[in-house]
């Protein structure tokens, strides 16, 4: 009769979060209602919980290993929802005797069915590092830059690179955000972790990636904090960041993130031509020549405000972002032809709204919706008719209509109007079964203008790319969560329109033709993992996927890169087979991770030269196979050793047919690293000079084997152009005190001053020194 009475009473919903004294969420904390037998729950990874109980007054008992038990009296009102915040205090005596084991968000992500690498940024926030330099420590990742801070870069993942790999911040794509908001100027201080999905990408990212995806996760913890850093170093480099948040107990939040970067990039390079007063090569070469027109600066500010943990939304946030940069261009692809006055500019303004609700339909349905409107402006300025040499000397061109690029002078700029929608709905059919659907719309409209040109201007007729991606996934977890599987499908729809230019046409009407392009295709995939024992799991994943060409490839840049609206999406079959082993032996924590990968790509998009111009075309069919491995060791939570290596073989399956030469068939593609790895060793020592301080030291070594520029098989091996072997070392020292409030670090990059080349004859900076100061405080 008591049970019947309870069931007939009106129910009240208690929602809340359990945190420690530093406002860190406590997952898997136990919550019991003392007045109701067998009524209780546990918190999820974010420390959140829901309880449905009859109307009345109750006492909640909350406990977790290492913390004092908390007793809280609450009032539950019928048909009403109430949010409570429970703070647990550390039990110092108990902590001396009990070892508390819990998994970080990164560890949980790494154990998913997808082949994913995770970098926890907590120990790297004090370093003088951007995201790109951190990601190079991941097996399978290679980043090739064309210079110093802010320079263009190619990001490669398991042999696929450039636009084939997609980038996200908190699950939101940044592919159309321009150069002022890119991974090569984003400080590690602003983020919490990075997730790198290899080949096979889950539907919640809503992307058309071919080679994988990188998702940067920022701080979303419910607490007040202030994080400020300043970094100064060689080549007049200055980097400053600020990251702050205020979180009200009533659920209102305000967040500010900002950075400023500047560098002269005036490092020295070798083997530079000496020219006479007429600009002719004298045959003399000189070393230690300073780069003189390569300065870069960028700035960004993001403001977010909204409500958290309300009955109508767990998260309702409005955001505003503005960023800009100016980049002096030192030289084109050939470094022997320097520029003295060419530069580019970029600025963006973006507004966004984010909505999230995790407890609809009796806590079974989760909704997450994001929308943004963005304006992006890119400008190239080339108005000088001077021809410079590497020593700052110049001669005036005879034809004063030409700029330094040897094309017509230009003040060309284009403006992109973009809007993005990403919506995810996930429904739990039961504790072990769930279905999800995701929809992404990415629309871009580009219009160009040029005050310095009187003829036809690129993008004077608007160019449009409208791509839509819809994904459906079924997730299954059985055998006490030891076997997890995701089966998914993705639909791709592309509509584009623009003007294609025939450089060899004789009349204006024939030269420019309006064209529209439509593409529809279906992809599918599977990811599964099985834990043979708690410390050892196997992973396997497969996907047939497509990558829709981006605006830059379809439209060009309106300058030297011409448009090609006829570009077809790239197609690839991606396979991963991996194993992950985690164990702890006394004081030694050991992690072993390996992955065998296969990528079979068609309609490969590659750039092709057309005189001084270039254009993207669908060219090679490429097949990439390889193996990568990683070992991580941590002894006594103090001494660490990380090792990883990657070998990949990327072949062009139709090169022989295209060239009509049999020995070229199925040959390895040149100008792509095929063997590389890195090692990191160091230690973290606490209570060195004062209580609760910490001293860090680490040595990082990066290696890339030599590889040819044009071919592995053509011509005399001794005469081939080679990108030489790279072996560089970094040394870093750091000191933190007052429980991490004050932090100081010193970094020496390329400590042996080795000659390093990511691209042929484009030399990277030599030895450099950086000092970083960081102040962090939170409640």
XYZ file of C-alpha atoms in Angstrom:
779
model
C 0.000 0.000 0.000
C 2.943 2.356 0.744
C 4.369 1.757 -2.742
C 0.993 2.442 -4.339
C 0.657 5.634 -2.317
C 4.100 6.855 -3.357
C 3.427 6.136 -7.020
C 0.165 8.055 -6.886
C 1.729 11.162 -5.415
C 2.835 13.997 -7.691
C 6.522 13.831 -8.491
C 9.140 16.577 -8.078
C 12.375 16.806 -10.044
C 15.637 17.598 -8.295
C 18.543 18.489 -10.560
C 21.987 19.462 -9.435
C 25.738 19.213 -9.566
C 28.340 17.902 -7.109
C 31.677 19.743 -7.012
C 34.745 20.005 -4.806
C 35.926 23.153 -3.024
C 37.638 24.332 -6.238
C 34.363 23.966 -8.188
C 35.685 20.917 -10.048
C 32.884 18.428 -10.886
C 32.977 15.084 -9.077
C 31.849 12.199 -11.299
C 30.312 9.009 -9.878
C 29.496 10.585 -6.503
C 26.742 8.702 -4.623
C 23.520 10.526 -3.637
C 20.908 8.865 -1.359
C 17.508 10.093 -0.113
C 17.595 9.006 3.543
C 13.821 9.111 4.011
C 13.164 6.846 0.969
C 14.640 3.365 0.944
C 16.514 2.391 -2.250
C 16.044 5.840 -3.785
C 19.233 7.498 -5.028
C 21.519 8.111 -7.978
C 25.116 8.835 -9.007
C 26.579 11.844 -10.780
C 27.692 11.714 -14.415
C 31.090 12.782 -15.777
C 30.193 16.477 -15.400
C 29.124 15.925 -11.784
C 25.430 16.336 -12.649
C 22.474 14.315 -11.385
C 18.659 14.091 -11.643
C 16.260 12.727 -9.030
C 12.474 12.223 -9.360
C 10.866 11.942 -5.884
C 7.446 12.593 -4.292
C 6.654 15.998 -2.831
C 8.032 16.563 0.652
C 11.044 17.429 2.812
C 14.094 15.172 2.511
C 17.739 14.793 3.433
C 20.256 14.088 0.673
C 23.363 12.159 1.669
C 26.216 12.708 -0.796
C 29.487 10.788 -0.567
C 32.625 10.047 -2.562
C 35.950 8.434 -1.669
C 38.397 11.007 -0.302
C 35.675 13.522 0.670
C 33.600 14.159 3.777
C 29.998 12.959 3.532
C 27.583 15.828 2.945
C 24.049 16.006 4.349
C 21.679 18.530 2.785
C 18.032 19.164 3.673
C 15.878 20.018 0.649
C 12.243 20.734 -0.138
C 10.728 18.965 -3.178
C 7.630 20.643 -4.617
C 5.216 18.752 -6.832
C 5.516 19.255 -10.597
C 8.408 21.676 -10.123
C 12.040 21.466 -11.050
C 14.737 22.605 -8.623
C 18.508 22.943 -9.095
C 20.907 22.451 -6.179
C 24.692 22.678 -5.872
C 26.465 20.326 -3.460
C 30.065 21.069 -2.423
C 32.133 18.237 -0.921
C 35.124 18.946 1.317
C 38.296 16.873 1.089
C 38.858 14.349 3.875
C 42.585 14.785 4.452
C 42.907 11.822 6.821
C 41.158 9.495 4.430
C 43.276 10.666 1.483
C 46.409 9.594 3.330
C 45.213 5.993 3.330
C 43.131 5.672 0.168
C 44.243 5.837 -3.468
C 41.525 7.540 -5.521
C 41.347 6.453 -9.156
C 39.257 8.281 -11.722
C 39.444 8.835 -15.470
C 39.855 12.217 -17.071
C 37.707 13.371 -19.989
C 40.657 12.683 -22.251
C 41.040 9.104 -21.029
C 37.341 8.429 -21.532
C 37.442 9.878 -25.063
C 40.483 7.771 -25.930
C 38.652 4.596 -24.908
C 35.801 5.229 -27.350
C 35.318 3.023 -30.395
C 36.756 5.634 -32.772
C 40.497 5.858 -33.319
C 41.154 9.043 -31.385
C 44.202 10.592 -29.760
C 43.786 12.984 -26.836
C 46.180 15.595 -25.494
C 45.481 16.947 -22.018
C 46.661 20.570 -22.006
C 46.765 21.083 -18.218
C 50.524 20.457 -17.971
C 51.194 22.468 -21.148
C 49.362 25.697 -20.310
C 52.557 27.178 -18.888
C 54.581 26.460 -22.029
C 55.385 28.826 -24.903
C 53.473 26.697 -27.381
C 50.682 27.082 -29.887
C 48.305 24.267 -30.778
C 50.208 23.185 -33.893
C 53.454 22.587 -32.014
C 51.571 20.513 -29.423
C 49.764 18.425 -32.049
C 53.078 17.404 -33.663
C 53.667 15.203 -30.606
C 50.775 12.951 -31.733
C 51.652 9.846 -33.801
C 50.538 10.220 -37.405
C 50.562 14.034 -37.261
C 53.023 16.146 -39.251
C 52.828 19.947 -39.520
C 54.840 21.718 -42.229
C 55.148 25.491 -41.904
C 56.475 28.011 -44.436
C 58.163 30.227 -41.886
C 57.825 31.524 -38.353
C 54.857 32.642 -36.281
C 51.677 33.062 -38.341
C 53.029 31.504 -41.530
C 50.950 29.215 -43.735
C 51.051 25.549 -42.773
C 50.026 22.109 -44.034
C 48.585 19.775 -41.389
C 48.935 16.087 -42.292
C 47.208 13.177 -40.550
C 48.005 9.605 -41.651
C 49.126 10.853 -45.056
C 46.106 13.032 -45.821
C 46.629 16.744 -45.415
C 45.470 20.282 -46.009
C 41.719 20.667 -46.363
C 41.254 16.893 -46.015
C 41.617 17.316 -42.253
C 38.972 19.456 -40.535
C 39.410 21.669 -37.479
C 36.869 22.473 -34.772
C 36.629 24.489 -31.578
C 34.138 22.872 -29.174
C 32.664 20.937 -32.105
C 32.188 24.047 -34.285
C 34.064 24.062 -37.625
C 36.523 26.917 -38.219
C 37.214 26.114 -41.872
C 35.841 29.442 -43.141
C 37.090 31.678 -40.341
C 40.108 32.983 -42.261
C 43.766 33.099 -41.316
C 43.328 35.329 -38.251
C 41.693 32.500 -36.276
C 43.864 29.478 -36.958
C 45.695 26.795 -34.996
C 49.086 28.393 -35.659
C 48.219 31.441 -33.534
C 45.981 29.837 -30.893
C 47.679 29.658 -27.479
C 47.526 26.498 -25.384
C 46.490 28.658 -22.424
C 42.998 29.030 -23.900
C 42.099 25.330 -24.142
C 41.642 22.224 -21.990
C 42.383 19.382 -24.382
C 42.571 18.401 -28.046
C 40.907 15.346 -29.618
C 42.336 14.044 -32.898
C 40.060 11.658 -34.825
C 41.946 9.603 -37.386
C 40.214 8.826 -40.674
C 36.816 7.932 -39.237
C 34.914 10.861 -37.703
C 31.756 10.603 -35.501
C 28.585 12.250 -36.778
C 28.323 14.804 -33.958
C 31.102 16.847 -35.577
C 28.926 17.111 -38.689
C 31.829 17.255 -41.102
C 32.912 16.026 -44.504
C 36.493 15.298 -43.440
C 38.470 12.879 -45.561
C 41.528 12.284 -43.405
C 40.231 13.006 -39.912
C 39.411 15.898 -37.596
C 40.927 17.924 -34.763
C 38.523 19.138 -32.072
C 39.842 21.780 -29.660
C 37.988 21.728 -26.325
C 37.918 24.938 -24.286
C 37.163 25.391 -20.590
C 33.473 24.745 -19.789
C 33.743 24.268 -16.039
C 31.241 25.972 -13.733
C 33.545 28.235 -11.746
C 35.056 31.701 -11.615
C 38.592 32.003 -12.905
C 41.141 34.427 -14.305
C 43.995 33.166 -16.482
C 46.478 35.721 -17.851
C 49.788 35.042 -19.606
C 52.518 36.953 -21.400
C 55.194 35.405 -23.599
C 58.286 37.163 -24.974
C 61.062 35.696 -27.079
C 63.437 35.738 -30.018
C 62.678 37.601 -33.246
C 60.796 40.251 -31.240
C 58.030 37.781 -30.486
C 55.286 38.806 -28.052
C 52.210 36.740 -27.187
C 49.571 37.657 -24.607
C 46.375 35.854 -23.602
C 43.534 36.435 -21.190
C 40.849 33.916 -20.306
C 38.296 34.778 -17.646
C 34.868 33.608 -16.512
C 32.318 34.582 -13.918
C 29.691 32.014 -12.966
C 26.738 33.114 -10.835
C 25.020 30.741 -8.423
C 21.780 31.739 -10.147
C 23.060 30.199 -13.356
C 24.290 33.233 -15.278
C 27.751 33.131 -16.860
C 30.091 35.583 -18.585
C 33.267 34.510 -20.362
C 36.033 36.501 -22.041
C 38.853 35.012 -24.145
C 41.428 37.037 -26.025
C 44.917 36.828 -27.480
C 47.492 39.072 -29.158
C 50.468 37.796 -31.179
C 53.352 39.622 -32.828
C 56.672 38.558 -34.308
C 59.148 40.169 -36.691
C 60.177 36.640 -37.799
C 63.579 38.117 -38.642
C 65.552 34.917 -38.188
C 68.552 34.200 -40.409
C 68.699 31.796 -43.364
C 71.515 30.379 -45.475
C 72.558 29.835 -49.106
C 71.083 33.098 -50.427
C 71.853 34.418 -53.917
C 73.892 37.605 -54.250
C 72.685 39.667 -57.239
C 74.245 42.593 -59.106
C 72.705 46.040 -59.543
C 70.638 44.767 -62.510
C 69.133 41.904 -60.488
C 71.229 39.135 -62.090
C 72.557 36.197 -60.064
C 76.327 36.541 -59.536
C 76.728 32.905 -58.502
C 77.811 33.943 -55.000
C 75.950 32.510 -52.006
C 75.817 33.986 -48.515
C 74.800 32.530 -45.148
C 73.222 34.136 -42.056
C 70.991 36.492 -44.059
C 68.215 38.094 -42.014
C 64.601 37.916 -43.169
C 63.502 41.548 -43.403
C 59.812 41.656 -44.479
C 58.084 38.876 -42.571
C 56.355 40.515 -39.581
C 53.085 39.071 -38.352
C 50.515 40.220 -35.833
C 47.073 38.918 -34.926
C 44.452 39.545 -32.268
C 41.187 37.963 -31.204
C 38.451 38.588 -28.648
C 35.531 36.302 -27.830
C 32.724 37.199 -25.416
C 30.098 34.698 -24.289
C 27.191 35.211 -21.937
C 24.063 33.295 -21.085
C 22.222 31.011 -18.689
C 23.184 27.579 -17.369
C 21.233 24.853 -15.594
C 17.760 26.290 -16.124
C 14.507 24.391 -16.595
C 14.289 25.475 -20.238
C 17.968 24.891 -21.042
C 21.097 23.401 -19.540
C 23.044 25.857 -21.662
C 21.802 28.927 -23.568
C 24.756 31.058 -24.662
C 25.158 34.063 -26.921
C 28.631 34.620 -28.339
C 30.538 37.297 -30.228
C 33.968 36.893 -31.852
C 36.178 39.392 -33.645
C 39.657 38.668 -34.963
C 42.158 40.262 -37.332
C 45.697 39.873 -38.590
C 48.279 41.463 -40.865
C 50.920 39.278 -42.471
C 53.913 40.568 -44.399
C 54.720 38.140 -47.234
C 58.457 37.471 -47.452
C 58.580 35.402 -50.636
C 56.546 33.127 -52.941
C 57.233 29.386 -53.149
C 60.772 30.135 -54.402
C 62.649 31.647 -51.423
C 65.301 33.219 -53.676
C 62.834 35.930 -54.804
C 62.012 38.034 -51.734
C 59.260 40.619 -51.465
C 59.721 43.938 -49.725
C 56.222 45.439 -49.509
C 53.552 42.777 -50.227
C 51.229 41.970 -47.340
C 47.821 40.466 -46.598
C 45.075 41.305 -44.130
C 42.194 39.362 -42.677
C 39.403 40.220 -40.249
C 36.251 38.442 -39.168
C 33.184 39.335 -37.113
C 30.910 36.543 -35.952
C 27.837 36.172 -33.759
C 26.559 32.856 -32.432
C 23.895 31.188 -30.301
C 24.216 27.849 -28.522
C 21.413 25.817 -26.938
C 21.734 22.549 -25.041
C 19.205 20.473 -23.105
C 20.108 17.030 -21.792
C 17.009 15.875 -19.905
C 14.024 15.888 -22.238
C 11.453 13.046 -22.418
C 12.294 11.580 -19.020
C 16.029 12.207 -19.424
C 16.198 10.169 -22.615
C 16.493 12.934 -25.215
C 19.428 15.302 -25.587
C 19.383 18.342 -27.886
C 22.310 20.524 -28.902
C 21.917 23.343 -31.443
C 24.466 25.879 -32.665
C 24.037 28.700 -35.157
C 26.326 31.496 -36.308
C 26.526 34.339 -38.798
C 29.973 35.487 -39.913
C 31.532 38.113 -42.126
C 35.073 37.366 -43.318
C 37.273 39.847 -45.210
C 40.573 38.973 -46.918
C 42.808 41.514 -48.637
C 46.077 41.307 -50.596
C 48.117 44.474 -51.178
C 50.742 44.441 -53.940
C 51.253 47.989 -55.238
C 55.037 48.269 -55.497
C 56.876 47.856 -58.827
C 60.158 47.236 -57.056
C 62.151 44.045 -57.313
C 63.979 43.365 -54.020
C 66.967 41.222 -53.152
C 67.664 39.619 -49.762
C 69.776 42.552 -48.576
C 67.040 45.186 -48.838
C 68.249 46.535 -52.185
C 65.785 46.957 -55.038
C 65.425 48.008 -58.661
C 62.371 49.598 -60.278
C 60.574 47.534 -62.903
C 60.339 48.978 -66.374
C 56.623 48.206 -66.479
C 55.121 50.232 -63.631
C 51.763 48.410 -63.949
C 53.341 45.278 -62.470
C 53.582 44.504 -58.768
C 56.145 42.401 -56.936
C 54.322 39.205 -57.927
C 55.052 40.164 -61.585
C 51.293 40.412 -62.144
C 49.154 43.558 -62.237
C 49.212 45.699 -59.130
C 46.369 44.878 -56.798
C 44.387 46.033 -53.783
C 42.138 43.047 -54.157
C 39.832 42.070 -51.347
C 36.869 39.761 -51.030
C 34.152 39.495 -48.441
C 32.508 36.253 -47.387
C 29.064 36.145 -45.836
C 28.635 32.856 -44.038
C 26.096 31.133 -41.896
C 26.459 27.837 -40.083
C 23.898 25.574 -38.412
C 24.750 22.444 -36.455
C 22.008 20.477 -34.678
C 22.352 17.199 -32.761
C 19.584 15.084 -31.233
C 20.419 11.949 -29.269
C 17.843 9.554 -27.772
C 18.569 6.740 -25.316
C 16.408 3.763 -26.210
C 17.724 2.022 -23.081
C 20.860 1.990 -20.955
C 22.718 0.175 -23.751
C 21.113 1.496 -26.939
C 20.900 5.002 -28.377
C 20.296 6.707 -31.704
C 21.564 10.116 -32.832
C 20.910 12.403 -35.764
C 23.021 15.403 -36.731
C 22.466 18.109 -39.345
C 25.064 20.657 -40.510
C 24.568 23.461 -43.010
C 27.543 25.551 -44.112
C 26.801 28.395 -46.534
C 29.300 30.860 -47.999
C 28.775 33.722 -50.463
C 31.886 35.512 -51.762
C 32.050 38.937 -53.460
C 35.255 40.666 -54.592
C 36.514 44.175 -55.402
C 39.806 45.793 -56.410
C 40.396 49.560 -56.426
C 43.676 49.202 -58.352
C 42.237 47.289 -61.321
C 40.014 48.645 -64.085
C 39.147 45.387 -65.870
C 37.115 42.453 -64.683
C 37.596 41.657 -60.997
C 37.549 38.213 -59.439
C 34.239 37.472 -57.702
C 32.543 40.577 -59.128
C 29.777 38.050 -59.746
C 29.055 36.404 -56.365
C 30.297 32.847 -55.887
C 28.284 30.517 -53.646
C 28.995 27.206 -51.929
C 26.146 25.604 -49.972
C 26.887 22.253 -48.369
C 24.561 20.206 -46.200
C 25.496 17.091 -44.243
C 23.108 14.872 -42.312
C 24.289 11.972 -40.148
C 22.477 9.109 -38.437
C 24.108 6.872 -35.841
C 23.114 3.837 -33.764
C 25.247 3.151 -30.669
C 25.296 -0.151 -28.813
C 27.032 -1.082 -25.574
C 26.886 -4.680 -24.271
C 28.745 -7.084 -21.985
C 28.896 -4.583 -19.130
C 30.171 -1.874 -21.518
C 33.136 -3.998 -22.577
C 31.933 -4.042 -26.205
C 30.888 -0.730 -27.745
C 29.838 -0.227 -31.366
C 28.647 2.719 -33.446
C 27.044 2.220 -36.868
C 26.463 5.385 -38.844
C 25.630 6.910 -42.202
C 26.178 10.401 -43.622
C 24.436 12.131 -46.498
C 26.275 14.837 -48.449
C 24.646 17.541 -50.572
C 26.562 20.285 -52.391
C 25.268 23.193 -54.441
C 27.745 25.721 -55.835
C 27.759 28.417 -58.467
C 30.436 30.727 -59.801
C 32.507 31.853 -62.760
C 35.204 29.710 -64.339
C 37.982 31.455 -66.261
C 39.723 30.103 -69.366
C 43.102 31.880 -69.440
C 43.667 30.927 -73.090
C 40.326 32.104 -74.543
C 40.529 34.784 -77.254
C 37.407 36.800 -76.347
C 35.939 38.135 -73.113
C 32.698 36.194 -73.605
C 34.563 32.921 -74.050
C 36.955 33.554 -71.190
C 34.389 33.792 -68.386
C 31.597 31.233 -68.061
C 28.996 30.928 -65.307
C 28.658 27.414 -63.990
C 26.508 25.619 -61.397
C 27.403 22.343 -59.737
C 25.352 19.866 -57.681
C 26.528 16.776 -55.824
C 24.623 14.179 -53.774
C 26.199 11.111 -52.183
C 25.857 8.739 -49.234
C 28.613 7.631 -46.892
C 28.582 5.025 -44.147
C 30.794 3.523 -41.485
C 31.334 1.432 -38.379
C 33.455 1.822 -35.246
C 33.792 -0.854 -32.582
C 35.941 -1.566 -29.560
C 36.186 -4.547 -27.211
C 37.896 -4.675 -23.824
C 39.450 -8.117 -23.575
C 40.544 -7.285 -20.028
C 40.044 -3.993 -18.158
C 43.517 -2.786 -19.184
C 43.521 -3.925 -22.818
C 41.142 -3.117 -25.649
C 41.047 -3.612 -29.409
C 39.621 -1.050 -31.833
C 38.426 -1.212 -35.407
C 36.751 1.370 -37.615
C 35.739 1.773 -41.254
C 34.181 4.608 -43.229
C 33.298 5.493 -46.787
C 33.444 9.261 -46.722
C 33.501 12.333 -48.929
C 35.061 15.762 -48.654
C 33.262 18.619 -50.357
C 35.644 21.255 -51.782
C 35.937 24.376 -49.673
C 35.440 27.941 -50.818
C 39.183 28.547 -51.157
C 39.572 25.612 -53.549
C 36.423 26.301 -55.565
C 36.746 30.102 -55.692
C 40.505 30.641 -55.574
C 41.878 33.770 -53.922
C 41.085 36.219 -56.716
C 44.796 36.795 -57.184
C 47.206 34.062 -58.258
C 44.905 31.147 -57.404
C 42.123 30.828 -59.980
C 38.640 29.410 -59.418
C 37.355 25.983 -60.476
C 33.618 25.549 -59.681
C 33.671 22.142 -61.461
C 35.672 20.524 -58.669
C 34.252 17.178 -57.553
C 34.286 16.036 -53.914
C 37.058 13.707 -52.844
C 36.075 10.168 -51.877
C 37.924 7.845 -49.527
C 37.643 4.449 -47.860
C 39.272 4.683 -44.428
C 40.163 1.733 -42.191
C 41.807 1.648 -38.737
C 42.810 -1.331 -36.602
C 44.317 -0.495 -33.240
C 45.054 -1.645 -29.715
C 45.242 0.275 -26.443
C 46.873 -1.005 -23.254
C 46.772 0.850 -19.921
C 48.165 -0.493 -16.694
C 49.729 0.528 -13.413
C 52.557 -1.504 -11.855
C 53.399 -0.230 -8.387
C 54.395 3.393 -9.075
C 54.689 3.028 -12.850
C 51.807 4.036 -15.147
C 52.211 2.567 -18.623
C 50.212 3.205 -21.788
C 50.791 1.498 -25.140
C 48.820 2.553 -28.215
C 49.188 1.311 -31.786
C 47.227 1.718 -35.006
C 47.403 0.272 -38.506
C 45.684 2.490 -41.062
C 44.536 2.299 -44.668
C 43.243 5.185 -46.813
C 42.057 4.733 -50.411
C 41.183 8.155 -51.869
C 39.743 9.072 -55.271
C 39.338 12.423 -57.037
C 42.244 13.736 -55.009
C 42.213 17.542 -55.097
C 45.648 18.949 -55.891
C 46.971 22.305 -57.039
C 48.367 22.634 -60.575
C 50.538 25.390 -62.009
C 49.332 27.481 -64.968
C 52.295 29.804 -65.524
C 52.383 32.292 -62.649
C 48.825 31.244 -61.783
C 47.539 28.023 -60.256
C 44.234 26.191 -59.891
C 42.861 23.197 -57.968
C 41.943 20.091 -59.990
C 40.760 16.555 -59.300
C 43.897 14.552 -60.064
C 45.464 11.559 -58.399
C 43.920 8.460 -56.873
C 46.009 7.939 -53.757
C 46.398 4.963 -51.424
C 47.947 5.402 -48.008
C 48.952 2.564 -45.685
C 50.953 2.797 -42.525
C 51.555 1.973 -38.908
C 52.017 4.159 -35.877
C 52.814 3.463 -32.255
C 53.093 5.290 -28.973
C 54.523 4.531 -25.528
C 53.803 6.717 -22.489
C 55.337 6.094 -19.073
C 54.903 7.964 -15.801
C 56.793 6.912 -12.668
C 55.762 8.063 -9.206
C 53.702 10.852 -10.820
C 57.029 12.636 -11.371
C 59.175 11.190 -14.153
C 57.751 10.736 -17.647
C 58.880 9.346 -20.988
C 56.790 9.588 -24.180
C 57.840 7.989 -27.472
C 56.018 7.689 -30.792
C 56.805 6.942 -34.424
C 54.899 6.800 -37.734
C 55.661 5.082 -41.028
C 53.372 5.671 -44.009
C 53.469 4.679 -47.663
C 51.401 6.913 -49.979
C 51.210 5.900 -53.636
C 49.595 7.406 -56.730
C 47.701 4.535 -58.342
C 47.206 6.189 -61.736
C 50.442 8.144 -62.149
C 51.828 5.618 -64.629
C 48.664 5.704 -66.733
C 48.587 9.500 -66.832
C 52.248 9.748 -67.828
C 52.274 6.733 -70.128
C 55.320 5.346 -68.318
C 55.039 1.910 -66.717
C 57.759 2.344 -64.092
C 55.865 5.296 -62.555
C 52.795 3.181 -61.852
C 51.941 2.844 -58.153
C 54.959 4.872 -57.095
C 55.209 6.638 -53.751
C 54.062 10.270 -53.899
C 56.943 12.681 -53.363
C 57.077 15.787 -51.169
C 55.303 14.045 -48.271
C 57.194 12.834 -45.159
C 56.933 9.067 -44.742
C 58.934 8.366 -41.560
C 58.831 10.616 -38.498
C 58.517 10.552 -34.719
C 59.301 12.350 -31.500
C 60.366 11.739 -27.924
C 59.731 13.643 -24.710
C 61.402 13.015 -21.363
C 61.321 14.949 -18.136
C 60.139 15.282 -14.588
C 57.783 17.155 -12.278
C 58.989 17.808 -8.733
C 56.787 19.187 -5.951
C 57.622 21.047 -2.720
C 61.053 22.085 -4.030
C 61.462 25.581 -2.572
C 58.134 26.023 -0.809
C 55.019 24.089 0.086
C 52.796 23.202 -2.880
C 55.215 24.519 -5.507
C 56.319 22.540 -8.579
C 59.414 22.483 -10.785
C 59.195 21.014 -14.311
C 61.888 20.061 -16.797
C 61.398 18.443 -20.207
C 63.434 17.635 -23.317
C 61.597 17.172 -26.617
C 63.143 15.686 -29.765
C 61.482 15.707 -33.188
C 62.701 13.679 -36.173
C 61.671 13.564 -39.862
C 63.470 11.350 -42.368
C 64.593 12.937 -45.640
C 62.249 12.748 -48.660
C 62.406 13.930 -52.306
C 60.629 16.961 -53.709
C 59.486 15.587 -57.095
C 59.994 11.815 -57.383
C 61.309 8.742 -55.593
C 62.248 6.968 -58.859
C 62.841 9.454 -61.685
C 66.307 10.702 -62.549
C 69.662 10.094 -60.925
C 69.282 9.701 -57.151
C 72.278 11.980 -56.606
C 70.630 14.775 -58.627
C 67.193 14.726 -56.976
C 65.984 17.674 -54.942
C 65.777 16.469 -51.347
C 64.108 17.902 -48.263
C 66.827 16.910 -45.785
C 66.535 14.937 -42.581
C 65.280 16.955 -39.620
C 66.416 16.469 -36.048
C 65.555 19.264 -33.639
C 65.518 19.483 -29.849
C 63.668 21.717 -27.384
C 64.460 22.225 -23.686
C 61.946 23.683 -21.256
C 62.129 24.627 -17.578
C 59.132 25.698 -15.526
C 58.340 26.726 -11.966
C 54.917 27.165 -10.292
C 54.123 28.258 -6.759
C 51.205 29.327 -4.572
C 49.232 26.244 -5.770
C 49.725 27.115 -9.424
C 48.729 30.765 -9.121
C 52.112 32.068 -10.312
C 53.963 30.356 -13.152
C 57.237 30.960 -14.960
C 58.693 28.956 -17.851
C 61.749 29.220 -20.102
C 61.886 27.478 -23.491
C 64.796 26.968 -25.872
C 63.653 25.834 -29.334
C 66.020 24.054 -31.688
C 68.678 24.133 -28.999
C 71.392 22.720 -31.320
C 70.618 25.406 -33.961
C 70.082 22.703 -36.581
C 69.021 23.590 -40.132
C 65.383 22.559 -40.399
C 63.326 22.501 -43.611
C 59.620 21.645 -43.657
C 59.452 22.554 -47.356
C 62.093 22.550 -50.064
C 64.654 25.357 -49.517
C 62.344 27.191 -47.073
C 64.424 27.283 -43.903
C 62.775 27.271 -40.491
C 63.936 29.384 -37.515
C 67.155 28.371 -35.768
C 67.830 28.491 -32.047
C 65.303 30.665 -30.198
C 64.526 31.543 -26.578
C 61.177 32.309 -24.949
C 60.053 33.298 -21.462
C 56.438 32.984 -20.325
C 54.716 34.431 -17.258
C 51.284 33.159 -16.274
C 48.905 34.102 -13.477
C 45.943 31.832 -12.691
C 43.331 32.120 -9.964
C 39.960 30.398 -9.490
C 37.410 29.792 -6.764
